[in-house]
């Protein structure tokens, strides 16, 4: 997808359903999550305590921070449980011909 602002990240088949995986996209830590037949990209740092969300548990369209159990909506980045109160950025994802592409600019419709 040259010129589209999207960066190739990985082949779709390296993602396992419900298992977050950390990647770096243009210097930005991103957790990719395949769940509910979609790929989501969320900033891989919890807004409450700077730990990796890719080490957390996925349940539907949420990922839970392993340290303090705050859950974040993978679609919006909004926290669903305390202690986190600030959202984390989410990034646009495209899949094409078995490849996953992410734009490192956060979505603005949060």
mmCIF file of N, CA and C in Angstrom, residues 28-72:
data_model
loop_
_atom_site.group_PDB
_atom_site.id
_atom_site.type_symbol
_atom_site.label_atom_id
_atom_site.label_comp_id
_atom_site.label_asym_id
_atom_site.label_seq_id
_atom_site.Cartn_x
_atom_site.Cartn_y
_atom_site.Cartn_z
ATOM 1 N N UNK A 28 6.437 3.343 16.899
ATOM 2 C CA UNK A 28 5.322 3.349 17.854
ATOM 3 C C UNK A 28 5.038 1.915 18.307
ATOM 4 N N UNK A 29 5.010 1.649 19.624
ATOM 5 C CA UNK A 29 4.663 0.305 20.084
ATOM 6 C C UNK A 29 3.164 0.050 19.912
ATOM 7 N N UNK A 30 2.833 -0.995 19.175
ATOM 8 C CA UNK A 30 1.444 -1.299 18.838
ATOM 9 C C UNK A 30 1.165 -2.763 19.157
ATOM 10 N N UNK A 31 0.025 -3.017 19.781
ATOM 11 C CA UNK A 31 -0.444 -4.384 19.990
ATOM 12 C C UNK A 31 -1.491 -4.682 18.917
ATOM 13 N N UNK A 32 -1.254 -5.726 18.147
ATOM 14 C CA UNK A 32 -2.241 -6.186 17.179
ATOM 15 C C UNK A 32 -3.026 -7.322 17.811
ATOM 16 N N UNK A 33 -4.342 -7.268 17.625
ATOM 17 C CA UNK A 33 -5.216 -8.295 18.185
ATOM 18 C C UNK A 33 -6.193 -8.751 17.113
ATOM 19 N N UNK A 34 -6.190 -10.047 16.850
ATOM 20 C CA UNK A 34 -7.176 -10.658 15.972
ATOM 21 C C UNK A 34 -8.274 -11.216 16.869
ATOM 22 N N UNK A 35 -9.469 -10.662 16.751
ATOM 23 C CA UNK A 35 -10.608 -11.125 17.532
ATOM 24 C C UNK A 35 -11.884 -10.770 16.789
ATOM 25 N N UNK A 36 -12.883 -11.615 16.944
ATOM 26 C CA UNK A 36 -14.170 -11.397 16.288
ATOM 27 C C UNK A 36 -14.009 -11.132 14.790
ATOM 28 N N UNK A 37 -13.083 -11.866 14.185
ATOM 29 C CA UNK A 37 -12.816 -11.837 12.740
ATOM 30 C C UNK A 37 -12.330 -10.478 12.241
ATOM 31 N N UNK A 38 -11.726 -9.681 13.138
ATOM 32 C CA UNK A 38 -11.159 -8.391 12.769
ATOM 33 C C UNK A 38 -9.776 -8.265 13.399
ATOM 34 N N UNK A 39 -8.951 -7.400 12.817
ATOM 35 C CA UNK A 39 -7.662 -7.083 13.407
ATOM 36 C C UNK A 39 -7.743 -5.663 13.960
ATOM 37 N N UNK A 40 -7.361 -5.520 15.209
ATOM 38 C CA UNK A 40 -7.340 -4.224 15.881
ATOM 39 C C UNK A 40 -5.899 -3.867 16.222
ATOM 40 N N UNK A 41 -5.614 -2.569 16.216
ATOM 41 C CA UNK A 41 -4.299 -2.076 16.619
ATOM 42 C C UNK A 41 -4.502 -1.044 17.714
ATOM 43 N N UNK A 42 -3.881 -1.288 18.862
ATOM 44 C CA UNK A 42 -4.002 -0.405 20.011
ATOM 45 C C UNK A 42 -2.601 -0.109 20.526
ATOM 46 N N UNK A 43 -2.416 1.091 21.061
ATOM 47 C CA UNK A 43 -1.115 1.457 21.624
ATOM 48 C C UNK A 43 -0.734 0.417 22.669
ATOM 49 N N UNK A 44 0.504 -0.031 22.638
ATOM 50 C CA UNK A 44 0.898 -1.143 23.492
ATOM 51 C C UNK A 44 1.397 -0.703 24.865
ATOM 52 N N UNK A 45 0.956 0.453 25.323
ATOM 53 C CA UNK A 45 1.343 0.914 26.657
ATOM 54 C C UNK A 45 0.084 1.351 27.397
ATOM 55 N N UNK A 46 -0.178 0.736 28.547
ATOM 56 C CA UNK A 46 -1.333 1.083 29.364
ATOM 57 C C UNK A 46 -1.240 2.542 29.795
ATOM 58 N N UNK A 47 -2.373 3.246 29.771
ATOM 59 C CA UNK A 47 -2.387 4.666 30.142
ATOM 60 C C UNK A 47 -2.303 4.868 31.655
ATOM 61 N N UNK A 48 -2.509 3.827 32.421
ATOM 62 C CA UNK A 48 -2.453 3.942 33.880
ATOM 63 C C UNK A 48 -1.063 3.633 34.418
ATOM 64 N N UNK A 49 -0.489 2.551 33.951
ATOM 65 C CA UNK A 49 0.815 2.123 34.412
ATOM 66 C C UNK A 49 1.562 1.629 33.188
ATOM 67 N N UNK A 50 2.665 2.202 32.890
ATOM 68 C CA UNK A 50 3.360 1.987 31.623
ATOM 69 C C UNK A 50 3.839 0.545 31.443
ATOM 70 N N UNK A 51 2.885 -0.356 31.238
ATOM 71 C CA UNK A 51 3.199 -1.755 30.955
ATOM 72 C C UNK A 51 2.556 -2.145 29.626
ATOM 73 N N UNK A 52 3.024 -3.235 29.074
ATOM 74 C CA UNK A 52 2.607 -3.670 27.753
ATOM 75 C C UNK A 52 1.225 -4.312 27.764
ATOM 76 N N UNK A 53 0.311 -3.762 26.968
ATOM 77 C CA UNK A 53 -1.023 -4.354 26.843
ATOM 78 C C UNK A 53 -0.985 -5.665 26.058
ATOM 79 N N UNK A 54 0.054 -5.857 25.251
ATOM 80 C CA UNK A 54 0.144 -7.102 24.481
ATOM 81 C C UNK A 54 0.416 -8.306 25.375
ATOM 82 N N UNK A 55 0.698 -8.067 26.643
ATOM 83 C CA UNK A 55 0.878 -9.168 27.588
ATOM 84 C C UNK A 55 -0.415 -9.466 28.353
ATOM 85 N N UNK A 56 -1.492 -8.753 27.993
ATOM 86 C CA UNK A 56 -2.764 -8.924 28.679
ATOM 87 C C UNK A 56 -3.658 -9.951 28.030
ATOM 88 N N UNK A 57 -4.834 -10.106 28.618
ATOM 89 C CA UNK A 57 -5.834 -11.068 28.147
ATOM 90 C C UNK A 57 -6.868 -10.364 27.272
ATOM 91 N N UNK A 58 -7.299 -11.050 26.221
ATOM 92 C CA UNK A 58 -8.328 -10.540 25.316
ATOM 93 C C UNK A 58 -9.646 -11.234 25.616
ATOM 94 N N UNK A 59 -10.719 -10.442 25.644
ATOM 95 C CA UNK A 59 -12.066 -10.978 25.795
ATOM 96 C C UNK A 59 -12.956 -10.192 24.849
ATOM 97 N N UNK A 60 -13.355 -10.814 23.757
ATOM 98 C CA UNK A 60 -14.134 -10.100 22.749
ATOM 99 C C UNK A 60 -13.338 -8.945 22.198
ATOM 100 N N UNK A 61 -13.897 -7.744 22.268
ATOM 101 C CA UNK A 61 -13.221 -6.543 21.754
ATOM 102 C C UNK A 61 -12.556 -5.745 22.871
ATOM 103 N N UNK A 62 -12.057 -6.446 23.901
ATOM 104 C CA UNK A 62 -11.342 -5.764 24.976
ATOM 105 C C UNK A 62 -10.014 -6.462 25.235
ATOM 106 N N UNK A 63 -9.069 -5.677 25.754
ATOM 107 C CA UNK A 63 -7.812 -6.232 26.238
ATOM 108 C C UNK A 63 -7.634 -5.745 27.669
ATOM 109 N N UNK A 64 -7.218 -6.661 28.533
ATOM 110 C CA UNK A 64 -7.058 -6.340 29.945
ATOM 111 C C UNK A 64 -5.580 -6.178 30.275
ATOM 112 N N UNK A 65 -5.255 -5.075 30.920
ATOM 113 C CA UNK A 65 -3.883 -4.855 31.380
ATOM 114 C C UNK A 65 -3.588 -5.881 32.471
ATOM 115 N N UNK A 66 -2.484 -6.548 32.345
ATOM 116 C CA UNK A 66 -2.145 -7.625 33.278
ATOM 117 C C UNK A 66 -1.769 -7.121 34.672
ATOM 118 N N UNK A 67 -1.385 -5.852 34.804
ATOM 119 C CA UNK A 67 -0.888 -5.372 36.086
ATOM 120 C C UNK A 67 -2.003 -4.995 37.064
ATOM 121 N N UNK A 68 -2.972 -4.184 36.590
ATOM 122 C CA UNK A 68 -4.023 -3.717 37.489
ATOM 123 C C UNK A 68 -5.432 -4.034 36.994
ATOM 124 N N UNK A 69 -5.542 -4.831 35.938
ATOM 125 C CA UNK A 69 -6.820 -5.349 35.433
ATOM 126 C C UNK A 69 -7.741 -4.318 34.792
ATOM 127 N N UNK A 70 -7.214 -3.163 34.397
ATOM 128 C CA UNK A 70 -8.047 -2.249 33.606
ATOM 129 C C UNK A 70 -8.255 -2.871 32.231
ATOM 130 N N UNK A 71 -9.489 -2.802 31.743
ATOM 131 C CA UNK A 71 -9.783 -3.282 30.393
ATOM 132 C C UNK A 71 -9.955 -2.088 29.464
ATOM 133 N N UNK A 72 -9.493 -2.250 28.220
ATOM 134 C CA UNK A 72 -9.603 -1.209 27.204
ATOM 135 C C UNK A 72 -10.365 -1.762 26.010
#
